[in-house]
Short mmCIF file of C-alpha atoms in Angstrom, two decimals:
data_model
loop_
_atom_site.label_atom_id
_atom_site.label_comp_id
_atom_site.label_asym_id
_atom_site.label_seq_id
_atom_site.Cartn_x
_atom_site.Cartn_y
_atom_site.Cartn_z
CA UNK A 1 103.01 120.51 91.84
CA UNK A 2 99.14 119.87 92.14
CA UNK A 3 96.68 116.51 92.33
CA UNK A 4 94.50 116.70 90.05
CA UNK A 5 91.81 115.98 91.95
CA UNK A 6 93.03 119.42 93.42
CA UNK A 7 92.67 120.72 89.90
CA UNK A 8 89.44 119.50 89.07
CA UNK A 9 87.49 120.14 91.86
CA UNK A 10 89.41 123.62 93.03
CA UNK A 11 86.00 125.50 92.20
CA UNK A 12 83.80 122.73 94.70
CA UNK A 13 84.97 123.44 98.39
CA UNK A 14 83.23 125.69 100.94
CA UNK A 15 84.47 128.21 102.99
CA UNK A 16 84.21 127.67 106.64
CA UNK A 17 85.14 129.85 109.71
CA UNK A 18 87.01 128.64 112.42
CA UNK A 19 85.84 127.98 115.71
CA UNK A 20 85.55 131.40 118.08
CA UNK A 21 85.19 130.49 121.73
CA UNK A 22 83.98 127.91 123.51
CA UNK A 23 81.46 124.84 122.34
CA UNK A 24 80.01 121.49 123.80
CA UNK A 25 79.19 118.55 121.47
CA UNK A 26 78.59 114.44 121.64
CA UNK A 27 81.55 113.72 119.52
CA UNK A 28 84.47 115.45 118.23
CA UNK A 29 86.29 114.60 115.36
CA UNK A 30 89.93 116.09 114.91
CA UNK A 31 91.01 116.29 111.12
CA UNK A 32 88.79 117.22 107.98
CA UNK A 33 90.36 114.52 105.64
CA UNK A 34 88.38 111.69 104.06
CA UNK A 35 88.31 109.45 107.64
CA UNK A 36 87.08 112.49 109.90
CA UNK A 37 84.59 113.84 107.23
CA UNK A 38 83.10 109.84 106.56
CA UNK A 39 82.75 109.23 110.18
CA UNK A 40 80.87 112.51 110.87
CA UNK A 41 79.00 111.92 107.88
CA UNK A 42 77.76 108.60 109.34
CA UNK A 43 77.50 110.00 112.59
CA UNK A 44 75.35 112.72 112.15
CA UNK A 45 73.25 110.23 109.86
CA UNK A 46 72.58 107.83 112.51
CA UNK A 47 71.58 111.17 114.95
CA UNK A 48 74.72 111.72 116.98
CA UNK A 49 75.98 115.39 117.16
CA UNK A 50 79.11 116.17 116.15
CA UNK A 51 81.85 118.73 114.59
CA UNK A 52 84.80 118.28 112.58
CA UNK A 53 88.07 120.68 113.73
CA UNK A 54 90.35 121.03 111.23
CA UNK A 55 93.44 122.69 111.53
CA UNK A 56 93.94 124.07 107.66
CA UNK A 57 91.01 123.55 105.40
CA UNK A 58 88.98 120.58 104.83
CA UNK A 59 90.75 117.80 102.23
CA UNK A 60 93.82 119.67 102.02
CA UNK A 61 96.26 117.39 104.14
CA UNK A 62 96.77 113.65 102.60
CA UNK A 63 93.44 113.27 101.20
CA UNK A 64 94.14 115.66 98.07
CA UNK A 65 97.14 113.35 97.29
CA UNK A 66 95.89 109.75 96.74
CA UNK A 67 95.84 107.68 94.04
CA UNK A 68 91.84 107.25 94.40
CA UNK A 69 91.76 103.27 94.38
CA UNK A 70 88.50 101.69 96.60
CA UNK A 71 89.30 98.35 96.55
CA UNK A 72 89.53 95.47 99.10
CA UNK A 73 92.97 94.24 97.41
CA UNK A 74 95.87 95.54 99.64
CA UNK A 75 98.42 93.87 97.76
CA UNK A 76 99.25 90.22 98.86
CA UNK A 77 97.48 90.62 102.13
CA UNK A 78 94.98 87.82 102.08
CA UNK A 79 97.80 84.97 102.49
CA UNK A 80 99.09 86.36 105.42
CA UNK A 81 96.10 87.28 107.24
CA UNK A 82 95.32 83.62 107.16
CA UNK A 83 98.55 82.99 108.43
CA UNK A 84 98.59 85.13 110.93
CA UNK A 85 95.20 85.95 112.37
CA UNK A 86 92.90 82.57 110.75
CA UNK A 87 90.12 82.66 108.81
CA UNK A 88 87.92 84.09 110.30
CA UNK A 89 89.42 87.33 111.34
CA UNK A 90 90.77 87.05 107.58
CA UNK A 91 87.05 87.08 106.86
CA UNK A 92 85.90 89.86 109.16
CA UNK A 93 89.10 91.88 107.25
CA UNK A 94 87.64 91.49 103.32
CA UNK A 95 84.04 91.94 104.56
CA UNK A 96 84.96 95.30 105.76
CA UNK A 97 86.51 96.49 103.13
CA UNK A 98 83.54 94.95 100.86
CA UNK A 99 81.11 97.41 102.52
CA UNK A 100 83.23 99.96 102.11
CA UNK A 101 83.18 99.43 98.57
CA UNK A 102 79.19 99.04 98.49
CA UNK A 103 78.99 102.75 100.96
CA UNK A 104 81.65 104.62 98.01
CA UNK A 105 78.75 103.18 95.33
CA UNK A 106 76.31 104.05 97.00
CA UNK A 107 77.36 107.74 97.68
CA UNK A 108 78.80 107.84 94.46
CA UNK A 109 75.11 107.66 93.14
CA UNK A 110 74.55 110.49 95.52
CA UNK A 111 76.57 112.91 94.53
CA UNK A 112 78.84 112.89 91.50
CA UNK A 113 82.37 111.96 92.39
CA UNK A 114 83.46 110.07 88.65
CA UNK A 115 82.89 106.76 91.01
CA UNK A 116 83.57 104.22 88.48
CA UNK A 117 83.98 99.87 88.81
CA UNK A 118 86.80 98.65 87.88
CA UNK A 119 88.90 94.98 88.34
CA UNK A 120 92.24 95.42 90.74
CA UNK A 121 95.00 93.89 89.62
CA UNK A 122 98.06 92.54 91.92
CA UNK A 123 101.26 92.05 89.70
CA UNK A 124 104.98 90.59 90.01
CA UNK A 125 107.47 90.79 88.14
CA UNK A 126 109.00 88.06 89.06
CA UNK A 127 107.55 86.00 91.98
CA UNK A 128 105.20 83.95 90.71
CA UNK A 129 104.86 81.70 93.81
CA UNK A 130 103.59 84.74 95.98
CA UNK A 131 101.11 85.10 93.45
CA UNK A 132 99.62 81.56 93.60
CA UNK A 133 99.77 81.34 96.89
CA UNK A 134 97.35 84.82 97.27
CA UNK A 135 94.97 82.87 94.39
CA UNK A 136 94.79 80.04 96.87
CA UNK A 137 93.85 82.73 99.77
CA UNK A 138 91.30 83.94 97.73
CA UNK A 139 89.76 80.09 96.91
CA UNK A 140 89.36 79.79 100.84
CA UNK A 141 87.66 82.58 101.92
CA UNK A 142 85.95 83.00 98.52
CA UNK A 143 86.99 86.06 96.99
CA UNK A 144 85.55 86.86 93.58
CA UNK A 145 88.88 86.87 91.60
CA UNK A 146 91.28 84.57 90.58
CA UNK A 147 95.01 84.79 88.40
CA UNK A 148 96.09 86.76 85.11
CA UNK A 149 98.22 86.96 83.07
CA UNK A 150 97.77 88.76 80.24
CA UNK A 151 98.72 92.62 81.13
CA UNK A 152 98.69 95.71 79.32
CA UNK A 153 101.73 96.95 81.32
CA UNK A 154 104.51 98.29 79.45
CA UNK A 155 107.08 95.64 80.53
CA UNK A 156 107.22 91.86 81.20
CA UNK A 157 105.20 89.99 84.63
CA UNK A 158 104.56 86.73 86.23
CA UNK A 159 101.13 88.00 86.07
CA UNK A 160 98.63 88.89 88.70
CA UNK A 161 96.23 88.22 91.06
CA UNK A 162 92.80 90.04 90.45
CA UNK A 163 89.83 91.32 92.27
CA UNK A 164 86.47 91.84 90.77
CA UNK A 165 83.80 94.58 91.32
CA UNK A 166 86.19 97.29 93.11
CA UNK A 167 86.45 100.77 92.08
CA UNK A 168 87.87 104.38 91.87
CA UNK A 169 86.98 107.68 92.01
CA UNK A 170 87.76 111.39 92.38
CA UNK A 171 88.10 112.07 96.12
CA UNK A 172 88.08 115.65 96.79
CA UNK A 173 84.43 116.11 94.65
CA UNK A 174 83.11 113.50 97.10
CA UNK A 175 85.07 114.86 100.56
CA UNK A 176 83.19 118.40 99.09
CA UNK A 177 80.17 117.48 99.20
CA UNK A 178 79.78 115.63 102.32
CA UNK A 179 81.83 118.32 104.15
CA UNK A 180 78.55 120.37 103.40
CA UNK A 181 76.56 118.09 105.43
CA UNK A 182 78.14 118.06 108.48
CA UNK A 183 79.37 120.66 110.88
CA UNK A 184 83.32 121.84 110.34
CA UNK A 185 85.70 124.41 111.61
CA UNK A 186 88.22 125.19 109.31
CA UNK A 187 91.77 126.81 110.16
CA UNK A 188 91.18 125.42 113.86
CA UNK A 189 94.18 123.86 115.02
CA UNK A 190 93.56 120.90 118.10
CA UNK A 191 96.82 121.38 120.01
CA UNK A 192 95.93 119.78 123.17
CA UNK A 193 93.47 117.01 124.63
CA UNK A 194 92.76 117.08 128.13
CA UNK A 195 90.30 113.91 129.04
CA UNK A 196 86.94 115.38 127.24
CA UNK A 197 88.41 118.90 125.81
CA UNK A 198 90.33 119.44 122.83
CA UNK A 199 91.97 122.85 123.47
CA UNK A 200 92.67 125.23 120.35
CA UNK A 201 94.38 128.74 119.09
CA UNK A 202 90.71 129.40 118.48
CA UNK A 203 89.21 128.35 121.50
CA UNK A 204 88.01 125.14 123.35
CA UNK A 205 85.94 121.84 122.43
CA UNK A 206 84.25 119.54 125.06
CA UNK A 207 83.00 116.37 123.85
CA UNK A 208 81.52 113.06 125.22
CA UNK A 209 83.87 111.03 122.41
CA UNK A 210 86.93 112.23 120.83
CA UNK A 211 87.82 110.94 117.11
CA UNK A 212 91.73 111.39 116.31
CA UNK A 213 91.73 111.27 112.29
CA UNK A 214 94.52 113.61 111.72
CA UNK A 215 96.03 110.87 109.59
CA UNK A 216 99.28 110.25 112.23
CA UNK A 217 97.50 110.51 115.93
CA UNK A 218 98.19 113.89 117.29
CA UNK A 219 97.88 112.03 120.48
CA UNK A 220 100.79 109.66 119.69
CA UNK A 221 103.30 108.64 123.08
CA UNK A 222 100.96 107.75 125.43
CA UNK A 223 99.38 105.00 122.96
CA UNK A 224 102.75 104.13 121.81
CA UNK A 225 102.18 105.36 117.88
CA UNK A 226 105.36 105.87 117.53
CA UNK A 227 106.56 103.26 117.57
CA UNK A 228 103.63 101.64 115.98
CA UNK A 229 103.75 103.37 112.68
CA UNK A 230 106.18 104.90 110.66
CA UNK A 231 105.10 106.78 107.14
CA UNK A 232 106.38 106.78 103.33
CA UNK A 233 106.18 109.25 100.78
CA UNK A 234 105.41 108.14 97.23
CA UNK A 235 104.72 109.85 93.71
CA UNK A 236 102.65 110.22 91.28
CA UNK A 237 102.37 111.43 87.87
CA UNK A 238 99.62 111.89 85.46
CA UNK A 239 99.97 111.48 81.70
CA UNK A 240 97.94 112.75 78.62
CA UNK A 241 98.35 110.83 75.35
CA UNK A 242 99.58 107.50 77.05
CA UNK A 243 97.96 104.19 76.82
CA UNK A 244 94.64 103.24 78.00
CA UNK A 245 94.74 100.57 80.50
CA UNK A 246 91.14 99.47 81.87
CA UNK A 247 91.47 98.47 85.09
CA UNK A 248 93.60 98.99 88.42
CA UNK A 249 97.49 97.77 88.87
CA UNK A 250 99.68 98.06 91.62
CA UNK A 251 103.26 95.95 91.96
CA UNK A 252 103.35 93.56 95.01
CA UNK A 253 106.60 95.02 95.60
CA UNK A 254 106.81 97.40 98.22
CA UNK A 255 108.58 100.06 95.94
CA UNK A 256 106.97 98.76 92.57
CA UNK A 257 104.86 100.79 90.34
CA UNK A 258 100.81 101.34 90.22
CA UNK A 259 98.40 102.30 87.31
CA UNK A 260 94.87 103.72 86.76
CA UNK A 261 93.31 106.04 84.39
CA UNK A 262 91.23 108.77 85.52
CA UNK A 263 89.11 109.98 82.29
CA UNK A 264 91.42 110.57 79.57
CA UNK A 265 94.92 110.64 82.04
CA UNK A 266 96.94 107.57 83.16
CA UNK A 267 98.25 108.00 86.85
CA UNK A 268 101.38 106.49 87.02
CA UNK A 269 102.61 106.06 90.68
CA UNK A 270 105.71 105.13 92.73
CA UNK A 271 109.32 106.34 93.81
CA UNK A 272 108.57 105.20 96.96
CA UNK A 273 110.79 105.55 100.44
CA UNK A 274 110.37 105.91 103.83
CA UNK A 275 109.78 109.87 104.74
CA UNK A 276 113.39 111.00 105.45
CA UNK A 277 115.07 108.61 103.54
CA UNK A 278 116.15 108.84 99.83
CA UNK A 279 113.89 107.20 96.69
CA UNK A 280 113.41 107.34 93.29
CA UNK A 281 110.94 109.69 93.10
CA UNK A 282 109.87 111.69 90.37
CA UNK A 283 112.58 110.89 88.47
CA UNK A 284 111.91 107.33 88.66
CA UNK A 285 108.68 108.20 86.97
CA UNK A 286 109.18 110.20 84.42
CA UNK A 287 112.07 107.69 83.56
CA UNK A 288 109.87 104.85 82.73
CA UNK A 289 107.20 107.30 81.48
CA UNK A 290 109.99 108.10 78.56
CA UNK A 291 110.68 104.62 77.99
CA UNK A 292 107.31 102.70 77.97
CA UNK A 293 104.64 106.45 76.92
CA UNK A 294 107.52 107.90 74.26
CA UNK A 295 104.51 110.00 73.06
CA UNK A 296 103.21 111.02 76.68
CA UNK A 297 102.93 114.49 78.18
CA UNK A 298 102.57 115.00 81.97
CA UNK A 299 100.23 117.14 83.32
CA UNK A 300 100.05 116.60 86.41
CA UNK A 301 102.43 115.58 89.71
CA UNK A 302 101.82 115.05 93.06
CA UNK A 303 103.26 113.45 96.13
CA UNK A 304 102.10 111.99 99.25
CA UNK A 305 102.73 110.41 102.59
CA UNK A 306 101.24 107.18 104.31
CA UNK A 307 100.83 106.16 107.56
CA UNK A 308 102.00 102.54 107.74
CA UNK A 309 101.01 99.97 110.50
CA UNK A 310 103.15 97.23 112.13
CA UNK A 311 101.33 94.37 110.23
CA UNK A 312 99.71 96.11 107.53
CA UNK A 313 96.31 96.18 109.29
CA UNK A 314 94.84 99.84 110.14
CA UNK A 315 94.51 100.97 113.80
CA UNK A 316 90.81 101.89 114.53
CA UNK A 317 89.18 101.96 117.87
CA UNK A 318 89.59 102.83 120.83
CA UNK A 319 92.75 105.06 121.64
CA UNK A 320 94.72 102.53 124.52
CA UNK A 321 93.97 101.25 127.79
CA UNK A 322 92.24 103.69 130.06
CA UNK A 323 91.70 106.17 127.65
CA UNK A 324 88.18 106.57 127.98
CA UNK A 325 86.50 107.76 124.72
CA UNK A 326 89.38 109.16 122.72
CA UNK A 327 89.43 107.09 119.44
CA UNK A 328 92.40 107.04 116.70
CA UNK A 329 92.02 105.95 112.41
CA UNK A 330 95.49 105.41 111.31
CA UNK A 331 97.72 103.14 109.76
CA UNK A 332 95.84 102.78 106.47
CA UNK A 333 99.10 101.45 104.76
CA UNK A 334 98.44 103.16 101.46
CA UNK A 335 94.98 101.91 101.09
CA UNK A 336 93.32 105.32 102.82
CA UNK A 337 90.04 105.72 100.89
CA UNK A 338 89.14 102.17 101.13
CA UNK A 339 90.33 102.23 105.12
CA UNK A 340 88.51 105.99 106.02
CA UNK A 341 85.40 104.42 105.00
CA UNK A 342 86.01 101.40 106.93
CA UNK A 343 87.05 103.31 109.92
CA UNK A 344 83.62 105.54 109.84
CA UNK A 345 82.08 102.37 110.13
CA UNK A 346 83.84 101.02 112.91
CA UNK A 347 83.56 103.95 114.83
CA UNK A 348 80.01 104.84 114.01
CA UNK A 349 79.40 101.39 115.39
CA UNK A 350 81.38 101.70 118.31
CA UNK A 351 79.77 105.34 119.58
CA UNK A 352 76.75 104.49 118.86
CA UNK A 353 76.42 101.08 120.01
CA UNK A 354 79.23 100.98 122.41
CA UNK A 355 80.56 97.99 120.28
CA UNK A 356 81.52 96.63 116.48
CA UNK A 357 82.27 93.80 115.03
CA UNK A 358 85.44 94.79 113.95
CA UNK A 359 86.43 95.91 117.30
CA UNK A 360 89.17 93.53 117.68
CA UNK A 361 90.82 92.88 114.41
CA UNK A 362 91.81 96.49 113.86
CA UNK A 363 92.30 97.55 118.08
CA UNK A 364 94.83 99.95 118.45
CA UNK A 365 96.27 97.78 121.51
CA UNK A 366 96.83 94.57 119.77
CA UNK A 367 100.25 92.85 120.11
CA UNK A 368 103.06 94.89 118.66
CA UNK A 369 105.63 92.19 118.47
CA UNK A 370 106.67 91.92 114.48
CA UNK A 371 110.12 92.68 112.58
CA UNK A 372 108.77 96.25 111.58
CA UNK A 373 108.83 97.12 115.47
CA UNK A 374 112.21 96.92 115.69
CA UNK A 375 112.85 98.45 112.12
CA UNK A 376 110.95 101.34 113.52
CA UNK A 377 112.99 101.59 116.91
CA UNK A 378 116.26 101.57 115.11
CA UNK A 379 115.44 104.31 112.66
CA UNK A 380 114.24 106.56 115.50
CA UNK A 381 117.67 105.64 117.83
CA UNK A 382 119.73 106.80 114.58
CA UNK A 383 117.53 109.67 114.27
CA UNK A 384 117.83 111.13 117.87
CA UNK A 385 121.67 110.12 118.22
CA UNK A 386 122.67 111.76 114.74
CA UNK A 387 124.46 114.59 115.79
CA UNK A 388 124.22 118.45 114.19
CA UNK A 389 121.44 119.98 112.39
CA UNK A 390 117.79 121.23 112.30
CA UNK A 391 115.88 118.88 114.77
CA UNK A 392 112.00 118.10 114.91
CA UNK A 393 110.16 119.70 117.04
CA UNK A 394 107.87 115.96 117.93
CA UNK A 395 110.50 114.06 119.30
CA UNK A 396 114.14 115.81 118.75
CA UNK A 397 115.14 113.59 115.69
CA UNK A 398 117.22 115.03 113.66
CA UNK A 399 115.53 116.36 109.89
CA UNK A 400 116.79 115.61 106.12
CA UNK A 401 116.25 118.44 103.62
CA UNK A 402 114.40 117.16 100.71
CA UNK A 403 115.49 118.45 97.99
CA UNK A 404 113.02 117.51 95.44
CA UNK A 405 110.02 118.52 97.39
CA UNK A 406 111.90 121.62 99.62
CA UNK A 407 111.13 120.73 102.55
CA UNK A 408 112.72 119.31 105.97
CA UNK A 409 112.12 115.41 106.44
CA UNK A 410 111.95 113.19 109.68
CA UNK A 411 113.20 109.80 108.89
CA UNK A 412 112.07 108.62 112.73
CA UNK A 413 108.12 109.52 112.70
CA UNK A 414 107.76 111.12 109.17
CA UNK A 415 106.99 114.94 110.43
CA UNK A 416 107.68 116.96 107.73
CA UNK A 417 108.31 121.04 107.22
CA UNK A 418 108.45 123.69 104.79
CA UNK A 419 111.54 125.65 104.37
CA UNK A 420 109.75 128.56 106.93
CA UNK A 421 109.96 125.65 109.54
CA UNK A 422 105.93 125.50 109.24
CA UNK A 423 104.20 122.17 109.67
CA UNK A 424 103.01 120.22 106.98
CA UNK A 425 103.22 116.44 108.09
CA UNK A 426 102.40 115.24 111.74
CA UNK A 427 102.80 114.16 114.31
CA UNK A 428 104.46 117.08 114.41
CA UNK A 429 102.29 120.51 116.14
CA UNK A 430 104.53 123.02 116.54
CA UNK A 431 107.05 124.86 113.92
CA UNK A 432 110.43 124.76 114.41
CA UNK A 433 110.41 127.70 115.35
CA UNK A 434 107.78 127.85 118.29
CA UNK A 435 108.46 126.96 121.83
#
C-alpha cells in the first residue's frame, strides 16, 4: 500500500547522511516531516541556524500519508471556538490558518507542488442545525463563505457549509524541495533530551532552542501529552475513472467520509477509529466506492495516523512550565498541512522574537479540563490493566494486532509496530524488543 504522493514524487527526495559525532547549533528541530522542515525553512530564512534530525528519512513518517487539504475549515470548528474561547481568540485562530494558506501559495509559485485553489466544503448528512449554526459563525467573524446545498456527492445531505479561496496540493514534491534548503540528518534517531542536548545512536546535538515536531512529542510525560492527545488512524483510497468533483468535502461527522481530486484521481477517505481500536477501514471504502463509482478502479491506498488535541486546537509553543527552550507542534487534529505551516510561524516568531501573537491560543499548558480528558484516561487505565499479551514499550499498555495493516496497535497513546516489533508510530522509541 503506497500514497501517491509517495508514487509521484519517489524520483524527487535527496539523500542525506546521518549525523557522525558531535555538533553545536541555535536551534534544533527533531522530525523531518512537513512541521520540522517548514519551521527550519522559515528559520533559516529569517537568519537563525539550524538542523533538522530525523530519525528515518525526511517525509517518510505521517507526512507521506495525508489527504493534502490547506484549508482554514476544520470541520464545524468556528461555532465552538466562539463558544469557548470568544471572538477574538476565534479571530486570532482563522487568521492563522489564513496565512498559512497565503505562505502554501506563495511557495507553491516557488517550486512546483500541483498547489491548486479550491472551495472546502463542510457536509451533514443529517444535521442541518449544526450547519446553520457554523454559517452564523462565519457571518460574525466574517469568513468568506456561506451554506450549500447542491452537492455532487454520491448520496443524499443537509448540505454544507463552505469556505472560499483554500487549497490543495501534493505534499511530498513541496517537503522535497525545501528539505534541500535547509540542513538535515537523515537516519538520526533523537532518543534523549537532556536540557540543551538531544543525544543520538549517531552522536550528540547541543542547541540554544529545541523544536519537538516528531508528530506525537517524543518528550511526552513530563508535559503531560499523554494524556493530552490521543491519535486515530484513517484511510484513504484513490480512484481512476470515478467522478469529477471540483472542490474539497469532508463529513462533519467524526467518522464520515472526505473527497478531493488530485489530477485525474478522486481520493476518497475515511474508516476512521481510534489507533488500537477497530473501524471500517478499507473495507468501508471500497464498499461505497462499489456502490456510488460502479465503473471505478483503485489505484492507490494508503493509511494514516493523527495526533488529536483535547479541544481540537493544535499544541504549539513552548514545551511546559520550566522547560526552558524545548518547543512541541502537535495535535493538528487531522488538519496537519494547514497546522505545520501555522506552527513554523508560531515558532519562527517565538525564537526569533521571543514572542507571537499566537502564543496563547495554541500554548501547550492551557487548561486541560474537557470530556476528551477523561475519555483519554479511561482508555489508557483499560489499556495498562488488560491482562496477557505483547505490551508497548512507551507506557506498558497492552497492543492489538491489526490485522489489516500487520502491525501491533496501542489503543492508550497510539504507538504502533511492525510485526519485527520495530517502531513505526510514536511516542513510542524503543522496539519491543530493546531494553
Amino acid at each position: 500500500m503506497i500514497s501517491v504522493w509517495s508514487k509521484t514524487a519517489e524520483n524527487l527526495s535527496t539523500e542525506r547522511p546521518p549525523l557522525n559525532g558531535g555538533i553545536k547549533t541555535d536551534v534544533l528541530i527533531v522530525g523531518g516531516g512537513m512541521a520540522g522542515i517548514l519551521t527550519a525553512y522559515r528559520l533559516k530564512n529569517a537568519g537563525v541556524k539550524c538542523v533538522v534530525a530525523e530519525a528515518r528519512t525526511v517525509g517518510s513518517g505521517v507526512t507521506k500519508n495525508t489527504t493534502a487539504k490547506i484549508t482554514a475549515q476544520h470541520g464545524l470548528i468556528y461555532a465552538d471556538l466562539l463558544k469557548r474561547f470568544g471572538a477574538e481568540k476565534a479571530k486570532r485562530y482563522y487568521g492563522s490558518n489564513t496565512r498559512a494558506i497565503a505562505s502554501y501559495r506563495e511557495l507553491g509559485d516557488r517550486y512546483p507542488c500541483d498547489f491548486e485553489e479550491k472551495t472546502a466544503y463542510v457536509y451533514s448528512v443529517g444535521d442541518r442545525r449544526k450547519l446553520e449554526r457554523e454559517a452564523g459563525a462565519y457571518e460574525t467573524l466574517r469568513i468568506r463563505g456561506g451554506m450549500g446545498t447542491d452537492l455532487p456527492l454520491p448520496f443524499p445531505t443537509q448540505g454544507a457549509v463552505f469556505m472560499e479561496n483554500q487549497a490543495q496540493f501534493n505534499p511530498l514534491k513541496l517537503l522535497y524541495a525545501l528539505a534541500r534548503e535547509v540542513d538535515v540528518y537523515e537516519n538520526t534517531f533523537v532518543r534523549r533530551i537532556d536540557g540543551d542536548t538531544a543525544y543520538t545512536d549517531v552522536g550528540k546535538i547541543t542547541a540554544k532552542h529545541i523544536v519537538l515536531a516528531t508528530h506525537y512529542p517524543m518528550v511526552n510525560i513530563p508535559g503531560l501529552y499523554f494524556v493530552k492527545l490521543y491519535q486515530h488512524r484513517s484511510y484513504v483510497i484513490a480512484l481512476e475513472n470515478a467522478a469529477h468533483l471540483d472542490g474539497m468535502f469532508v463529513d462533519e461527522r467524526e467518522d464520515g467520509h472526505s473527497f478531493r481530486m488530485y489530477q485525474d484521481l478522486l481520493l476518497v477517505g475515511g474508516g476512521d477509529h481510534r489507533t488500537g481500536k477497530k473501524g471500517g477501514g478499507y473495507e468501508e471504502l471500497r464498499g461505497l466506492a462499489a456502490k456510488a463509482y460502479p465503473g471505478a478502479r483503485e489505484r492507490y491506498s494508503w493509511a494514516t495516523q493523527d495526533c488529536m488535541s483535547l479541544d481540537a486546537v493544535p499544541y504549539i509553543g513552548r514545551h511546559r512550565a520550566g522547560a526552558g527552550n524545548l518547543y512541541a507542534a502537535a495535535g493538528f487534529n487531522k488538519w496537519g498541512m494547514t497546522g505545520s505551516m501555522a506552527a513554523a510561524e508560531v515558532l519562527t516568531d517565538m525564537i526569533v522574537h521571543g514572542k507571537s501573537e499566537c502564543e496563547e491560543l495554541y500554548s501547550p499548558r492551557r487548561s486541560m479540563l474537557t470530556g476528551q480528558l477523561f475519555i483519554n484516561l479511561g482508555a489508557a487505565a483499560a489499556g495498562l490493566l488488560t491482562p496477557g499479551g505483547p505490551r508497548c514499550t512507551h507506557m506498558g499498555c497492552k497492543l492489538r494486532f491489526n490485522g489489516v495493516e500487520k502491525t501491533w496497535d496501542c489503543s492508550c497513546h497510539g504507538s504502533r509496530f511492525d510485526e519485527s516489533g520495530r517502531v513505526i508510530d510514536n511516542p513510542a522509541l524503543r522496539s519491543r524488543f530493546e531494553r
